[in-house]
PDB file of C-alpha atoms in Angstrom:
ATOM      1  CA  GLU A 373     -16.864  -1.668   2.259  1.00 85.00           C
ATOM      2  CA  MET A 374     -14.699   0.053   3.147  1.00 89.00           C
ATOM      3  CA  LEU A 375     -13.622   3.919   2.839  1.00 93.00           C
ATOM      4  CA  ILE A 376     -10.310   5.189   3.185  1.00 94.00           C
ATOM      5  CA  THR A 377     -10.496   9.431   4.078  1.00 93.00           C
ATOM      6  CA  ILE A 378      -7.376  11.723   5.079  1.00 91.00           C
ATOM      7  CA  MET A 379      -7.444  14.396   8.276  1.00 92.00           C
ATOM      8  CA  ASN A 380      -5.282  17.394   8.969  1.00 91.00           C
ATOM      9  CA  GLY A 381      -4.574  18.870  12.455  1.00 86.00           C
ATOM     10  CA  THR A 382      -5.519  22.516  13.061  1.00 81.00           C
ATOM     11  CA  GLY A 383      -3.033  24.923  10.998  1.00 72.00           C
ATOM     12  CA  ARG A 384       0.005  23.197  10.026  1.00 70.00           C
ATOM     13  CA  GLY A 385      -0.654  20.251  13.069  1.00 76.00           C
ATOM     14  CA  PRO A 386      -0.631  16.612  11.913  1.00 91.00           C
ATOM     15  CA  SER A 387      -2.448  14.087   9.096  1.00 94.00           C
ATOM     16  CA  TYR A 388      -3.860  11.197   9.534  1.00 95.00           C
ATOM     17  CA  ILE A 389      -5.215   8.672   7.274  1.00 95.00           C
ATOM     18  CA  ALA A 390      -8.388   6.547   8.743  1.00 95.00           C
ATOM     19  CA  LEU A 391      -9.926   3.303   7.312  1.00 94.00           C
ATOM     20  CA  TRP A 392     -13.405   3.143   7.894  1.00 95.00           C
ATOM     21  CA  ASN A 393     -15.916   0.297   7.560  1.00 94.00           C
ATOM     22  CA  THR A 394     -19.414   1.862   5.957  1.00 95.00           C
ATOM     23  CA  GLN A 395     -21.791  -0.569   7.321  1.00 94.00           C
ATOM     24  CA  THR A 396     -21.424   0.099  10.873  1.00 95.00           C
ATOM     25  CA  TRP A 397     -19.240   3.727  10.678  1.00 95.00           C
ATOM     26  CA  GLU A 398     -16.927   2.467  13.049  1.00 95.00           C
ATOM     27  CA  VAL A 399     -13.280   3.256  11.942  1.00 95.00           C
ATOM     28  CA  ILE A 400     -11.475  -0.036  11.290  1.00 94.00           C
ATOM     29  CA  LYS A 401      -7.862   1.801  11.371  1.00 94.00           C
ATOM     30  CA  CYS A 402      -6.216   5.398  11.944  1.00 94.00           C
ATOM     31  CA  ASN A 403      -2.512   5.764  11.570  1.00 94.00           C
ATOM     32  CA  LYS A 404      -0.398   9.376  11.829  1.00 94.00           C
ATOM     33  CA  VAL A 405       1.374  10.138   8.303  1.00 94.00           C
ATOM     34  CA  ASP A 406       2.997  13.175   8.897  1.00 94.00           C
ATOM     35  CA  LYS A 407       4.011  15.894  10.747  1.00 92.00           C
ATOM     36  CA  HIS A 408       2.460  18.365   7.655  1.00 90.00           C
ATOM     37  CA  PRO A 409      -0.904  18.119   6.244  1.00 91.00           C
ATOM     38  CA  LEU A 410      -1.853  16.165   3.097  1.00 92.00           C
ATOM     39  CA  VAL A 411      -3.229  18.239   0.165  1.00 90.00           C
ATOM     40  CA  GLN A 412      -4.501  15.543  -2.090  1.00 91.00           C
ATOM     41  CA  ALA A 413      -4.582  11.749  -3.129  1.00 93.00           C
ATOM     42  CA  GLU A 414      -5.974   8.973  -4.912  1.00 94.00           C
ATOM     43  CA  ILE A 415      -7.321   5.544  -5.534  1.00 94.00           C
ATOM     44  CA  SER A 416      -5.732   3.608  -7.794  1.00 95.00           C
ATOM     45  CA  PRO A 417      -7.787   1.872 -10.611  1.00 94.00           C
ATOM     46  CA  SER A 418      -8.165  -1.310  -8.948  1.00 94.00           C
ATOM     47  CA  GLY A 419      -8.447   0.368  -5.673  1.00 93.00           C
ATOM     48  CA  ASP A 420      -5.710  -1.629  -4.066  1.00 94.00           C
ATOM     49  CA  LEU A 421      -3.392   1.454  -3.627  1.00 95.00           C
ATOM     50  CA  PHE A 422      -4.329   4.807  -1.746  1.00 95.00           C
ATOM     51  CA  THR A 423      -1.475   7.855  -2.495  1.00 95.00           C
ATOM     52  CA  ALA A 424      -1.533  10.790  -0.579  1.00 94.00           C
ATOM     53  CA  VAL A 425       0.479  13.668  -0.870  1.00 92.00           C
ATOM     54  CA  THR A 426       1.738  16.562   1.788  1.00 91.00           C
ATOM     55  CA  ASN A 427       2.906  20.376   1.391  1.00 88.00           C
ATOM     56  CA  GLU A 428       5.933  19.821   1.583  1.00 88.00           C
ATOM     57  CA  ALA A 429       5.773  17.349  -1.097  1.00 89.00           C
ATOM     58  CA  LYS A 430       6.488  13.943  -0.161  1.00 91.00           C
ATOM     59  CA  ILE A 431       4.031  10.545  -1.660  1.00 93.00           C
ATOM     60  CA  TYR A 432       3.061   8.319   1.108  1.00 94.00           C
ATOM     61  CA  VAL A 433       1.494   4.663  -0.912  1.00 95.00           C
ATOM     62  CA  TRP A 434      -0.802   2.470   1.521  1.00 95.00           C
ATOM     63  CA  ASP A 435      -2.403  -0.673   0.709  1.00 94.00           C
ATOM     64  CA  SER A 436      -5.696   0.402   0.632  1.00 92.00           C
ATOM     65  CA  ARG A 437      -6.786  -2.660   2.421  1.00 91.00           C
ATOM     66  CA  THR A 438      -4.646  -2.611   5.631  1.00 92.00           C
ATOM     67  CA  LEU A 439      -3.163   0.906   5.178  1.00 93.00           C
ATOM     68  CA  GLN A 440      -0.095  -0.848   4.819  1.00 93.00           C
ATOM     69  CA  GLN A 441       2.574   1.556   3.966  1.00 93.00           C
ATOM     70  CA  ILE A 442       3.893   0.684   0.864  1.00 93.00           C
ATOM     71  CA  LYS A 443       5.936   3.442  -0.213  1.00 91.00           C
ATOM     72  CA  THR A 444       7.341   6.585   1.018  1.00 90.00           C
ATOM     73  CA  HIS A 445       9.018   9.196  -1.714  1.00 90.00           C
ATOM     74  CA  MET A 446      10.529  12.327  -1.105  1.00 86.00           C
ATOM     75  CA  GLY A 447      11.828  14.801  -4.571  1.00 72.00           C
ATOM     76  CA  GLY A 448      10.988  15.609  -7.641  1.00 80.00           C
ATOM     77  CA  HIS A 449       9.020  19.295  -7.374  1.00 86.00           C
ATOM     78  CA  ASP A 450       9.722  22.142  -5.299  1.00 86.00           C
ATOM     79  CA  LEU A 451       6.089  22.657  -4.861  1.00 85.00           C
ATOM     80  CA  PRO A 452       3.439  19.891  -3.222  1.00 83.00           C
ATOM     81  CA  SER A 453       1.736  17.670  -5.843  1.00 87.00           C
ATOM     82  CA  THR A 454      -1.585  18.959  -7.360  1.00 89.00           C
ATOM     83  CA  VAL A 455      -2.133  15.420  -9.412  1.00 91.00           C
ATOM     84  CA  LEU A 456      -1.243  12.506  -8.290  1.00 94.00           C
ATOM     85  CA  SER A 457      -2.420   9.588 -11.249  1.00 94.00           C
ATOM     86  CA  PHE A 458      -1.564   5.601 -10.767  1.00 95.00           C
ATOM     87  CA  SER A 459      -0.592   4.128 -14.239  1.00 94.00           C
ATOM     88  CA  PRO A 460      -3.435   1.404 -15.365  1.00 94.00           C
ATOM     89  CA  ASP A 461      -0.774  -1.249 -14.400  1.00 93.00           C
ATOM     90  CA  GLU A 462       0.082   0.332 -10.920  1.00 93.00           C
ATOM     91  CA  ARG A 463       3.411   0.091 -11.225  1.00 93.00           C
ATOM     92  CA  VAL A 464       3.955   3.796 -11.923  1.00 94.00           C
ATOM     93  CA  LEU A 465       2.479   7.082  -9.938  1.00 94.00           C
ATOM     94  CA  MET A 466       3.014  10.270 -11.892  1.00 94.00           C
ATOM     95  CA  SER A 467       2.945  13.108  -9.800  1.00 92.00           C
ATOM     96  CA  ALA A 468       2.376  16.640 -11.155  1.00 92.00           C
ATOM     97  CA  SER A 469       2.861  19.981  -9.314  1.00 90.00           C
ATOM     98  CA  ALA A 470       2.672  23.866  -9.866  1.00 89.00           C
ATOM     99  CA  ASP A 471       6.260  24.004 -10.223  1.00 90.00           C
ATOM    100  CA  LYS A 472       5.471  22.740 -13.552  1.00 90.00           C
ATOM    101  CA  THR A 473       7.433  19.493 -13.098  1.00 91.00           C
ATOM    102  CA  ILE A 474       6.424  15.326 -13.736  1.00 92.00           C
ATOM    103  CA  ALA A 475       7.551  12.862 -11.240  1.00 90.00           C
ATOM    104  CA  PHE A 476       7.412   9.573 -11.638  1.00 92.00           C
ATOM    105  CA  VAL A 477       7.465   7.084  -8.983  1.00 91.00           C
ATOM    106  CA  LYS A 478       7.932   3.266  -9.261  1.00 93.00           C
ATOM    107  CA  VAL A 479       5.740   1.820  -7.206  1.00 92.00           C
ATOM    108  CA  THR A 480       6.565  -2.002  -6.035  1.00 83.00           C
ATOM    109  CA  ARG A 481       4.606  -4.366  -3.428  1.00 70.00           C
ATOM    110  CA  SER A 482       5.603  -5.739  -0.392  1.00 57.00           C
ATOM    111  CA  SER A 483       6.919  -9.599  -1.730  1.00 50.00           C
ATOM    112  CA  SER A 484       6.593 -10.706   2.135  1.00 51.00           C
ATOM    113  CA  LYS A 485       3.000 -12.465   0.744  1.00 54.00           C
ATOM    114  CA  TRP A 486       4.600 -14.057  -2.502  1.00 54.00           C
ATOM    115  CA  CYS A 487       7.513 -15.305  -0.119  1.00 57.00           C
ATOM    116  CA  LYS A 488       4.651 -15.980   2.387  1.00 58.00           C
ATOM    117  CA  ASN A 489       2.759 -18.601  -0.246  1.00 62.00           C
ATOM    118  CA  PHE A 490       6.288 -19.559  -1.239  1.00 63.00           C
ATOM    119  CA  MET A 491       7.388 -21.385   1.517  1.00 66.00           C
ATOM    120  CA  LEU A 492       3.810 -22.780   2.840  1.00 68.00           C
ATOM    121  CA  LEU A 493       3.704 -24.592  -0.965  1.00 71.00           C
ATOM    122  CA  LEU A 494       7.283 -25.875  -0.358  1.00 69.00           C
ATOM    123  CA  LEU A 495       6.319 -26.720   2.844  1.00 72.00           C
ATOM    124  CA  ASN A 496       3.080 -28.703   1.292  1.00 70.00           C
ATOM    125  CA  LEU A 497       5.544 -30.142  -1.279  1.00 73.00           C
ATOM    126  CA  MET A 498       7.868 -31.554   1.376  1.00 76.00           C
ATOM    127  CA  ILE A 499       5.108 -32.687   3.675  1.00 80.00           C
ATOM    128  CA  VAL A 500       3.808 -35.018   0.790  1.00 76.00           C
ATOM    129  CA  ALA A 501       7.000 -36.550  -0.293  1.00 74.00           C
ATOM    130  CA  VAL A 502       7.524 -37.414   3.485  1.00 75.00           C
ATOM    131  CA  ALA A 503       3.894 -39.112   3.121  1.00 75.00           C
ATOM    132  CA  ILE A 504       4.601 -40.734  -0.481  1.00 78.00           C
ATOM    133  CA  ILE A 505       8.337 -42.008   1.352  1.00 78.00           C
ATOM    134  CA  ILE A 506       6.616 -43.725   4.908  1.00 79.00           C
ATOM    135  CA  ALA A 507       3.764 -45.316   1.880  1.00 76.00           C
ATOM    136  CA  HIS A 508       6.691 -46.757   0.195  1.00 73.00           C
ATOM    137  CA  GLU A 509       8.275 -47.854   2.642  1.00 76.00           C
ATOM    138  CA  SER A 510       5.740 -49.542   4.529  1.00 68.00           C
ATOM    139  CA  ASP A 511       4.644 -51.282   1.470  1.00 62.00           C
ATOM    140  CA  TRP A 512       8.658 -53.215   1.431  1.00 58.00           C
TER     141      TRP A 512
END
């Protein structure tokens, strides 16, 4: 099991996000997020995504298992978000603010994993095709 924490520096100091191993209580990864403090955070329904917003209304979204940043969004509010919430399918992040505005942010996950898997599949198919051709030629 893992735990994600957000940490703010003193005053208006920088903010950090950390991923902890709850068996050993060791920090797996710690990243500096922004020069401004984080004021609100939320995890997605599946636990795959984590989001936080700064006091300057800048929204960040990360992969919760790797802390790889997926999205940064600025705008939509004059004041920081007071509520962050993912849609059930995790494709949209809703942000509400004390300035009486609601913003919707599209969350798109990186296609690099899909692309890598597709390339591996193609490579495997090519190897099988070459093996079939070689086996077929040896029969002649």
